[in-house]
mmCIF file of C-alpha atoms in Angstrom:
data_model
loop_
_atom_site.group_PDB
_atom_site.id
_atom_site.type_symbol
_atom_site.label_atom_id
_atom_site.label_comp_id
_atom_site.label_asym_id
_atom_site.label_seq_id
_atom_site.Cartn_x
_atom_site.Cartn_y
_atom_site.Cartn_z
ATOM 1 C CA MET A 1 0.000 0.000 0.000
ATOM 2 C CA SER A 2 1.428 3.368 -1.030
ATOM 3 C CA LEU A 3 1.810 6.032 1.650
ATOM 4 C CA ASP A 4 2.215 8.870 -0.829
ATOM 5 C CA TRP A 5 -1.039 10.465 0.343
ATOM 6 C CA ILE A 6 0.445 10.719 3.849
ATOM 7 C CA TYR A 7 3.665 12.245 2.471
ATOM 8 C CA TYR A 8 1.695 14.787 0.463
ATOM 9 C CA GLY A 9 -0.542 15.621 3.438
ATOM 10 C CA ILE A 10 2.346 16.116 5.872
ATOM 11 C CA SER A 11 4.278 18.185 3.335
ATOM 12 C CA TRP A 12 1.232 20.351 2.650
ATOM 13 C CA ILE A 13 0.645 21.112 6.367
ATOM 14 C CA LEU A 14 4.341 21.740 6.967
ATOM 15 C CA LEU A 15 4.669 24.099 4.007
ATOM 16 C CA ARG A 16 1.460 25.993 4.894
ATOM 17 C CA TRP A 17 2.775 26.747 8.367
ATOM 18 C CA HIS A 18 6.130 27.820 6.929
ATOM 19 C CA ALA A 19 4.343 30.168 4.519
ATOM 20 C CA LEU A 20 2.386 31.624 7.450
ATOM 21 C CA TRP A 21 5.522 32.379 9.451
ATOM 22 C CA ASP A 22 7.079 33.925 6.358
ATOM 23 C CA THR A 23 4.002 36.147 5.946
ATOM 24 C CA ILE A 24 4.112 37.208 9.601
ATOM 25 C CA GLY A 25 7.725 38.239 9.181
ATOM 26 C CA ILE A 26 9.685 35.548 10.986
ATOM 27 C CA PRO A 27 13.052 35.497 9.190
ATOM 28 C CA ASP A 28 13.880 32.433 7.166
ATOM 29 C CA GLY A 29 17.561 32.842 7.930
ATOM 30 C CA PRO A 30 19.250 31.678 11.123
ATOM 31 C CA VAL A 31 18.860 33.612 14.387
ATOM 32 C CA LEU A 32 21.094 32.325 17.195
ATOM 33 C CA GLY A 33 22.024 29.527 14.844
ATOM 34 C CA THR A 34 18.371 28.476 14.491
ATOM 35 C CA ASN A 35 15.955 28.716 11.580
ATOM 36 C CA TRP A 36 12.864 29.427 13.688
ATOM 37 C CA SER A 37 10.425 29.392 10.775
ATOM 38 C CA TRP A 38 11.105 25.704 10.113
ATOM 39 C CA ILE A 39 11.252 24.804 13.828
ATOM 40 C CA LEU A 40 7.855 26.440 14.390
ATOM 41 C CA SER A 41 6.491 24.718 11.292
ATOM 42 C CA ILE A 42 7.346 21.314 12.807
ATOM 43 C CA VAL A 43 5.904 22.328 16.197
ATOM 44 C CA PHE A 44 2.612 23.491 14.708
ATOM 45 C CA LEU A 45 2.468 20.464 12.466
ATOM 46 C CA VAL A 46 2.173 18.527 15.737
ATOM 47 C CA VAL A 47 -0.530 20.898 17.007
ATOM 48 C CA THR A 48 -2.517 20.484 13.789
ATOM 49 C CA LEU A 49 -2.357 16.703 13.851
ATOM 50 C CA ARG A 50 -3.219 16.484 17.555
ATOM 51 C CA VAL A 51 -6.257 18.723 17.096
ATOM 52 C CA ILE A 52 -7.408 16.452 14.260
ATOM 53 C CA LEU A 53 -6.912 13.387 16.482
ATOM 54 C CA PHE A 54 -8.550 14.924 19.572
ATOM 55 C CA PRO A 55 -11.941 13.167 19.025
ATOM 56 C CA VAL A 56 -10.061 9.850 18.897
ATOM 57 C CA PHE A 57 -8.343 10.766 22.153
ATOM 58 C CA VAL A 58 -11.735 11.399 23.779
ATOM 59 C CA LYS A 59 -12.894 7.952 22.639
ATOM 60 C CA GLN A 60 -9.709 6.508 24.134
ATOM 61 C CA ILE A 61 -10.517 8.065 27.522
ATOM 62 C CA LYS A 62 -14.104 6.779 27.409
ATOM 63 C CA SER A 63 -12.869 3.294 26.531
ATOM 64 C CA GLN A 64 -10.405 3.357 29.414
ATOM 65 C CA ARG A 65 -13.175 4.414 31.804
ATOM 66 C CA ALA A 66 -15.334 1.533 30.573
ATOM 67 C CA MET A 67 -12.466 -0.925 31.034
ATOM 68 C CA GLN A 68 -11.883 0.338 34.576
ATOM 69 C CA ALA A 69 -15.566 -0.123 35.425
ATOM 70 C CA LEU A 70 -15.328 -3.743 34.244
ATOM 71 C CA GLN A 71 -12.286 -4.606 36.362
ATOM 72 C CA PRO A 72 -14.325 -6.198 39.203
ATOM 73 C CA LYS A 73 -16.107 -8.478 36.706
ATOM 74 C CA VAL A 74 -12.799 -9.286 34.978
ATOM 75 C CA LYS A 75 -11.272 -10.245 38.313
ATOM 76 C CA GLU A 76 -14.283 -12.388 39.090
ATOM 77 C CA LEU A 77 -13.897 -14.229 35.788
ATOM 78 C CA GLN A 78 -10.202 -14.761 36.470
ATOM 79 C CA GLU A 79 -10.995 -16.355 39.814
ATOM 80 C CA LYS A 80 -13.784 -18.456 38.304
ATOM 81 C CA HIS A 81 -11.738 -19.801 35.374
ATOM 82 C CA LYS A 82 -8.363 -19.984 37.019
ATOM 83 C CA GLY A 83 -6.226 -22.432 35.062
ATOM 84 C CA ASP A 84 -8.563 -22.504 32.047
ATOM 85 C CA ARG A 85 -7.074 -19.805 29.843
ATOM 86 C CA GLU A 86 -9.156 -20.590 26.756
ATOM 87 C CA THR A 87 -12.477 -20.351 28.594
ATOM 88 C CA LEU A 88 -11.314 -17.193 30.354
ATOM 89 C CA GLN A 89 -10.530 -15.510 27.032
ATOM 90 C CA LYS A 90 -13.930 -16.452 25.609
ATOM 91 C CA GLU A 91 -15.752 -15.162 28.675
ATOM 92 C CA MET A 92 -13.817 -11.911 28.653
ATOM 93 C CA MET A 93 -14.476 -11.336 24.943
ATOM 94 C CA GLU A 94 -18.175 -11.932 25.594
ATOM 95 C CA LEU A 95 -18.067 -9.483 28.511
ATOM 96 C CA TYR A 96 -16.441 -6.829 26.338
ATOM 97 C CA ARG A 97 -19.020 -7.424 23.613
ATOM 98 C CA VAL A 98 -22.007 -7.153 25.951
ATOM 99 C CA GLU A 99 -20.669 -4.061 27.729
ATOM 100 C CA LYS A 100 -19.488 -2.512 24.428
ATOM 101 C CA ALA A 101 -15.943 -2.041 25.708
ATOM 102 C CA ASN A 102 -12.960 -2.278 23.384
ATOM 103 C CA PRO A 103 -9.562 -2.875 25.045
ATOM 104 C CA LEU A 104 -7.786 -1.944 21.788
ATOM 105 C CA MET A 105 -9.318 1.540 21.765
ATOM 106 C CA GLY A 106 -6.772 2.644 24.367
ATOM 107 C CA CYS A 107 -3.992 2.144 21.813
ATOM 108 C CA LEU A 108 -5.846 3.604 18.823
ATOM 109 C CA PRO A 109 -4.362 7.129 18.996
ATOM 110 C CA MET A 110 -0.867 5.648 19.070
ATOM 111 C CA PHE A 111 -1.630 3.399 16.092
ATOM 112 C CA LEU A 112 -3.008 6.358 14.139
ATOM 113 C CA GLN A 113 0.103 8.399 14.878
ATOM 114 C CA ILE A 114 2.459 5.687 13.617
ATOM 115 C CA PRO A 115 1.748 6.376 9.889
ATOM 116 C CA VAL A 116 2.059 10.108 10.577
ATOM 117 C CA PHE A 117 5.407 9.596 12.273
ATOM 118 C CA LEU A 118 6.632 7.351 9.456
ATOM 119 C CA GLY A 119 5.470 9.940 6.918
ATOM 120 C CA LEU A 120 7.289 12.755 8.669
ATOM 121 C CA PHE A 121 10.366 10.565 9.011
ATOM 122 C CA HIS A 122 10.272 9.903 5.253
ATOM 123 C CA VAL A 123 9.725 13.583 4.362
ATOM 124 C CA LEU A 124 12.544 14.868 6.580
ATOM 125 C CA ARG A 125 14.873 12.058 5.569
ATOM 126 C CA ARG A 126 14.607 13.291 1.974
ATOM 127 C CA LEU A 127 16.138 16.622 2.971
ATOM 128 C CA SER A 128 19.528 16.090 1.432
ATOM 129 C CA PRO A 129 21.573 18.311 -0.925
ATOM 130 C CA ASP A 130 22.080 15.445 -3.360
ATOM 131 C CA ASN A 131 18.387 14.480 -3.600
ATOM 132 C CA PRO A 132 17.576 14.207 -7.325
ATOM 133 C CA ARG A 133 13.837 14.922 -6.820
ATOM 134 C CA PRO A 134 13.538 17.956 -4.517
ATOM 135 C CA THR A 135 10.129 18.992 -5.871
ATOM 136 C CA LEU A 136 8.407 15.727 -4.903
ATOM 137 C CA TYR A 137 5.306 15.905 -2.625
ATOM 138 C CA GLY A 138 4.523 19.514 -3.522
ATOM 139 C CA TRP A 139 7.822 21.153 -2.525
ATOM 140 C CA THR A 140 9.486 23.855 -4.575
ATOM 141 C CA ALA A 141 13.231 23.776 -5.140
ATOM 142 C CA GLU A 142 13.626 26.930 -3.015
ATOM 143 C CA GLN A 143 11.635 25.469 -0.102
ATOM 144 C CA PHE A 144 13.593 22.237 -0.292
ATOM 145 C CA HIS A 145 16.945 24.051 -0.241
ATOM 146 C CA SER A 146 15.844 26.233 2.682
ATOM 147 C CA ALA A 147 14.659 23.251 4.745
ATOM 148 C CA THR A 148 17.757 21.215 3.915
ATOM 149 C CA HIS A 149 20.044 23.898 5.340
ATOM 150 C CA SER A 150 17.860 24.828 8.328
ATOM 151 C CA ALA A 151 19.294 24.153 11.783
ATOM 152 C CA LEU A 152 18.685 24.148 15.537
ATOM 153 C CA PHE A 153 21.569 25.933 17.265
ATOM 154 C CA THR A 154 23.772 25.261 14.205
ATOM 155 C CA ALA A 155 22.811 21.540 14.132
ATOM 156 C CA PRO A 156 21.088 20.836 10.753
ATOM 157 C CA LEU A 157 17.571 19.402 11.049
ATOM 158 C CA PRO A 158 18.339 16.515 8.634
ATOM 159 C CA ALA A 159 21.421 15.529 10.687
ATOM 160 C CA LYS A 160 21.429 12.607 13.129
ATOM 161 C CA PHE A 161 23.500 11.626 16.137
ATOM 162 C CA GLY A 162 25.114 8.957 13.987
ATOM 163 C CA SER A 163 25.675 11.114 10.899
ATOM 164 C CA THR A 164 28.982 10.496 9.173
ATOM 165 C CA PRO A 165 31.470 13.341 8.598
ATOM 166 C CA ALA A 166 30.653 13.224 4.868
ATOM 167 C CA GLU A 167 26.923 13.653 5.575
ATOM 168 C CA LEU A 168 27.593 16.549 7.950
ATOM 169 C CA ALA A 169 29.866 18.208 5.391
ATOM 170 C CA ALA A 170 27.124 17.966 2.753
ATOM 171 C CA LEU A 171 24.733 19.702 5.185
ATOM 172 C CA ASP A 172 27.265 22.468 5.931
ATOM 173 C CA ALA A 173 27.344 21.473 9.598
ATOM 174 C CA GLY A 174 29.903 23.578 11.411
ATOM 175 C CA SER A 175 30.896 21.043 14.056
ATOM 176 C CA GLY A 176 30.155 17.354 14.352
ATOM 177 C CA THR A 177 30.484 17.618 18.145
ATOM 178 C CA THR A 178 27.739 20.237 18.307
ATOM 179 C CA VAL A 179 25.452 18.023 16.250
ATOM 180 C CA LYS A 180 26.043 15.064 18.577
ATOM 181 C CA ILE A 181 25.434 17.172 21.699
ATOM 182 C CA ILE A 182 22.193 18.683 20.359
ATOM 183 C CA ALA A 183 20.982 15.295 19.108
ATOM 184 C CA ALA A 184 21.892 13.554 22.391
ATOM 185 C CA VAL A 185 20.102 16.153 24.522
ATOM 186 C CA LEU A 186 16.983 15.932 22.338
ATOM 187 C CA VAL A 187 17.000 12.119 22.470
ATOM 188 C CA LEU A 188 17.229 12.184 26.279
ATOM 189 C CA ILE A 189 14.350 14.671 26.427
ATOM 190 C CA MET A 190 12.403 12.446 24.037
ATOM 191 C CA MET A 191 12.961 9.420 26.304
ATOM 192 C CA ALA A 192 12.035 11.339 29.463
ATOM 193 C CA THR A 193 8.841 12.819 28.026
ATOM 194 C CA THR A 194 7.816 9.441 26.592
ATOM 195 C CA TYR A 195 8.230 7.877 30.041
ATOM 196 C CA LEU A 196 6.364 10.721 31.783
ATOM 197 C CA THR A 197 3.475 10.508 29.326
ATOM 198 C CA SER A 198 2.916 6.810 30.101
ATOM 199 C CA ARG A 199 3.546 7.268 33.830
ATOM 200 C CA GLN A 200 1.052 10.125 34.070
ATOM 201 C CA MET A 201 -1.761 8.007 32.667
ATOM 202 C CA ILE A 202 -0.939 4.945 34.783
ATOM 203 C CA LEU A 203 -0.741 6.950 38.022
ATOM 204 C CA LYS A 204 -4.101 8.545 37.336
ATOM 205 C CA THR A 205 -5.957 5.441 36.177
ATOM 206 C CA GLY A 206 -4.115 2.761 38.154
ATOM 207 C CA TRP A 207 -2.539 -0.505 37.055
ATOM 208 C CA ALA A 208 -4.810 -2.868 35.155
ATOM 209 C CA GLU A 209 -6.041 -6.040 36.828
ATOM 210 C CA ASP A 210 -5.803 -8.052 33.626
ATOM 211 C CA PRO A 211 -2.257 -9.538 33.363
ATOM 212 C CA GLN A 212 -2.090 -8.903 29.617
ATOM 213 C CA GLN A 213 -3.069 -5.251 29.955
ATOM 214 C CA LYS A 214 -0.673 -4.843 32.873
ATOM 215 C CA MET A 215 2.125 -6.265 30.734
ATOM 216 C CA ILE A 216 1.260 -3.760 27.983
ATOM 217 C CA GLN A 217 1.362 -0.956 30.549
ATOM 218 C CA ARG A 218 4.823 -2.036 31.722
ATOM 219 C CA LEU A 219 6.016 -2.286 28.129
ATOM 220 C CA MET A 220 4.821 1.235 27.355
ATOM 221 C CA LEU A 221 6.243 2.615 30.612
ATOM 222 C CA TYR A 222 9.738 1.128 30.427
ATOM 223 C CA GLY A 223 10.235 -0.654 27.095
ATOM 224 C CA ILE A 224 9.442 2.133 24.660
ATOM 225 C CA PRO A 225 11.605 4.819 26.351
ATOM 226 C CA LEU A 226 14.561 2.422 26.528
ATOM 227 C CA SER A 227 14.168 1.477 22.870
ATOM 228 C CA LEU A 228 14.447 5.158 21.955
ATOM 229 C CA LEU A 229 17.971 5.207 23.314
ATOM 230 C CA VAL A 230 19.025 3.149 20.280
ATOM 231 C CA SER A 231 16.528 4.206 17.635
ATOM 232 C CA GLY A 232 16.805 7.883 18.611
ATOM 233 C CA SER A 233 20.339 8.000 17.256
ATOM 234 C CA LEU A 234 18.924 7.098 13.828
ATOM 235 C CA PHE A 235 16.279 9.849 13.803
ATOM 236 C CA PRO A 236 16.954 13.205 12.120
ATOM 237 C CA ILE A 237 16.934 16.106 14.553
ATOM 238 C CA GLY A 238 13.737 17.399 12.937
ATOM 239 C CA VAL A 239 11.965 14.103 13.728
ATOM 240 C CA VAL A 240 13.162 14.220 17.351
ATOM 241 C CA ILE A 241 11.778 17.770 17.634
ATOM 242 C CA TYR A 242 8.455 16.445 16.355
ATOM 243 C CA TRP A 243 8.482 13.594 18.900
ATOM 244 C CA VAL A 244 9.374 15.844 21.859
ATOM 245 C CA THR A 245 6.684 18.358 20.918
ATOM 246 C CA ASN A 246 4.148 15.565 20.544
ATOM 247 C CA ASN A 247 5.013 14.225 24.005
ATOM 248 C CA LEU A 248 4.704 17.656 25.614
ATOM 249 C CA PHE A 249 1.322 18.128 23.933
ATOM 250 C CA SER A 250 0.238 14.704 25.211
ATOM 251 C CA LEU A 251 1.290 15.558 28.777
ATOM 252 C CA ALA A 252 -0.708 18.798 28.748
ATOM 253 C CA GLN A 253 -3.724 17.182 27.063
ATOM 254 C CA GLN A 254 -3.806 14.224 29.460
ATOM 255 C CA GLN A 255 -3.427 16.504 32.480
ATOM 256 C CA TRP A 256 -6.386 18.589 31.345
ATOM 257 C CA VAL A 257 -8.614 15.599 30.604
ATOM 258 C CA LEU A 258 -7.701 13.692 33.774
ATOM 259 C CA ARG A 259 -8.265 16.762 35.927
ATOM 260 C CA LYS A 260 -11.555 17.657 34.276
ATOM 261 C CA PHE A 261 -12.811 14.051 34.054
ATOM 262 C CA PRO A 262 -10.998 12.119 36.808
ATOM 263 C CA PRO A 263 -11.317 8.321 36.946
ATOM 264 C CA PRO A 264 -14.103 7.358 39.386
ATOM 265 C CA GLN A 265 -11.984 5.182 41.673
ATOM 266 C CA MET A 266 -9.147 7.674 41.777
ATOM 267 C CA ALA A 267 -11.549 10.492 42.573
ATOM 268 C CA GLY A 268 -12.855 8.474 45.523
ATOM 269 C CA LYS A 269 -9.380 7.690 46.756
ATOM 270 C CA SER A 270 -8.204 11.242 46.546
ATOM 271 C CA GLY A 271 -11.310 12.439 48.295
ATOM 272 C CA SER A 272 -10.909 9.979 51.152
ATOM 273 C CA THR A 273 -7.238 10.662 51.626
ATOM 274 C CA SER A 274 -7.742 14.394 51.646
ATOM 275 C CA ALA A 275 -10.545 14.072 54.165
ATOM 276 C CA ARG A 276 -8.700 11.767 56.543
ATOM 277 C CA PRO A 277 -6.043 14.194 57.777
ATOM 278 C CA ALA A 278 -8.614 16.867 58.573
ATOM 279 C CA SER A 279 -10.955 14.514 60.451
ATOM 280 C CA GLY A 280 -8.083 12.676 62.091
ATOM 281 C CA ALA A 281 -6.534 15.884 63.368
ATOM 282 C CA THR A 282 -9.855 17.000 64.788
ATOM 283 C CA ALA A 283 -10.598 13.626 66.327
ATOM 284 C CA GLY A 284 -7.202 13.581 68.000
ATOM 285 C CA LYS A 285 -8.036 16.791 69.839
ATOM 286 C CA GLY A 286 -11.672 15.910 69.568
ATOM 287 C CA SER A 287 -14.517 17.212 71.596
ATOM 288 C CA ALA A 288 -17.818 18.881 70.993
ATOM 289 C CA LYS A 289 -16.144 22.220 71.664
ATOM 290 C CA ASN A 290 -13.994 21.863 68.565
ATOM 291 C CA PRO A 291 -16.318 20.873 65.701
ATOM 292 C CA VAL A 292 -14.895 20.141 62.275
ATOM 293 C CA GLN A 293 -14.910 23.295 60.200
ATOM 294 C CA PRO A 294 -15.489 23.265 56.441
ATOM 295 C CA ALA A 295 -12.229 23.266 54.497
ATOM 296 C CA THR A 296 -11.202 26.154 52.302
ATOM 297 C CA ARG A 297 -8.475 26.544 49.700
ATOM 298 C CA GLY A 298 -5.380 28.222 51.039
ATOM 299 C CA LEU A 299 -2.044 29.173 49.549
ATOM 300 C CA PHE A 300 -0.708 26.759 46.880
ATOM 301 C CA GLY A 301 -4.144 25.051 46.778
ATOM 302 C CA ARG A 302 -3.840 23.421 50.208
ATOM 303 C CA LYS A 303 -6.936 23.004 52.303
ATOM 304 C CA GLN A 304 -7.134 25.021 55.496
ATOM 305 C CA ALA A 305 -9.731 24.980 58.247
ATOM 306 C CA GLU A 306 -11.807 28.089 58.789
ATOM 307 C CA PRO A 307 -11.089 29.936 62.053
ATOM 308 C CA GLU A 308 -13.160 29.141 65.128
ATOM 309 C CA PRO A 309 -15.909 31.613 66.159
ATOM 310 C CA THR A 310 -14.525 34.300 68.456
ATOM 311 C CA THR A 311 -17.798 34.906 70.345
ATOM 312 C CA PRO A 312 -17.227 33.923 74.020
ATOM 313 C CA VAL A 313 -19.388 31.171 75.411
ATOM 314 C CA VAL A 314 -19.549 32.627 78.956
ATOM 315 C CA ASP A 315 -20.463 36.203 79.779
ATOM 316 C CA THR A 316 -17.391 37.257 81.728
ATOM 317 C CA LYS A 317 -18.768 40.720 82.491
ATOM 318 C CA ALA A 318 -21.696 39.246 84.462
ATOM 319 C CA LEU A 319 -19.285 37.203 86.617
ATOM 320 C CA ALA A 320 -16.936 40.076 87.394
ATOM 321 C CA PRO A 321 -17.197 41.532 90.966
ATOM 322 C CA LYS A 322 -18.876 44.899 91.358
ATOM 323 C CA PRO A 323 -16.829 47.893 92.438
ATOM 324 C CA GLY A 324 -16.479 48.057 96.252
ATOM 325 C CA ALA A 325 -17.762 44.523 96.872
ATOM 326 C CA LYS A 326 -15.932 42.210 99.274
ATOM 327 C CA PRO A 327 -14.379 39.059 97.840
ATOM 328 C CA VAL A 328 -16.281 35.823 98.214
ATOM 329 C CA ASN A 329 -14.878 33.278 100.677
ATOM 330 C CA PRO A 330 -15.293 29.899 99.028
ATOM 331 C CA LYS A 331 -15.330 28.131 102.449
ATOM 332 C CA LYS A 332 -18.507 29.943 103.558
ATOM 333 C CA GLY A 333 -20.648 28.766 100.696
ATOM 334 C CA ALA A 334 -22.218 30.864 98.033
ATOM 335 C CA ARG A 335 -23.289 33.869 100.225
ATOM 336 C CA PRO A 336 -23.313 37.034 98.127
ATOM 337 C CA ALA A 337 -20.269 39.171 98.721
ATOM 338 C CA ASN A 338 -22.236 42.444 99.093
ATOM 339 C CA LYS A 339 -24.911 41.132 101.587
ATOM 340 C CA PRO A 340 -25.263 43.626 104.471
ATOM 341 C CA LYS A 341 -24.480 42.477 108.014
ATOM 342 C CA GLY A 342 -27.367 42.247 110.212
#
């Protein structure tokens, strides 16, 4: 199956953003060793694609919520068919069918982004001075030449960590050491943001009860970031910029969705844990004189108790002795101090 339509689509979006920055007045030449028009074009290519895929992301969240709600039933089936893997799989597939839950929906956004990533990888890999077909996929010769010689802090976007000296010379790279440093830093950021993206979702939704799903979670949390340590050295710097930007967008998008629509069980846990310290502290000092006050938001979002009422319980003015009255002798009972002798 030909992926030319993906190459044309990615090139079209990339070139439209570059034309926009050129219209605004962002210089096409290097500033601080960086061609910002092409860097911003890659960044906003990510934004465009993620906005297009946002409805799919919403379906992913709904599917994950449905799978979480089914975890008690899944665990029950695992206990019931322990040792009978074939029957367990049939029962679980039937459960998913009846409840209209799709465990593969959680991976759909990633699967949809794979062709996009491969398309961008192909488009940026073509950026080479000796490419015989620079005008392929809707590029002009001028645009192709400009993108080929664009750089991030003097490191050409088509360059890689493992680029040979001949390849760097063809790209007019000033220093091979600078290219390796920039590429290495970007790869490490790519690994860290990939790990944080997976960790953020797992911490918010919890580990799956199903062993297969839990294994997939562990693979995504640890396996994929570690694999980038090797494959990242083969990616052009422009592709790594795309990946890092995509991860940062995912972190912000997941944080917004998980805060606005928290998982039910996590919302309950957070509510109970936040309530325990307040009630425990009051119960430790506890009496009817110190009722629990409603919590309010204080500095840095922490909950603080409202101050106690300052109205005195006992009228101290009524108990104070009157001017000129003799003190009361507690041994002689409760005779008024100002009673006349008689």
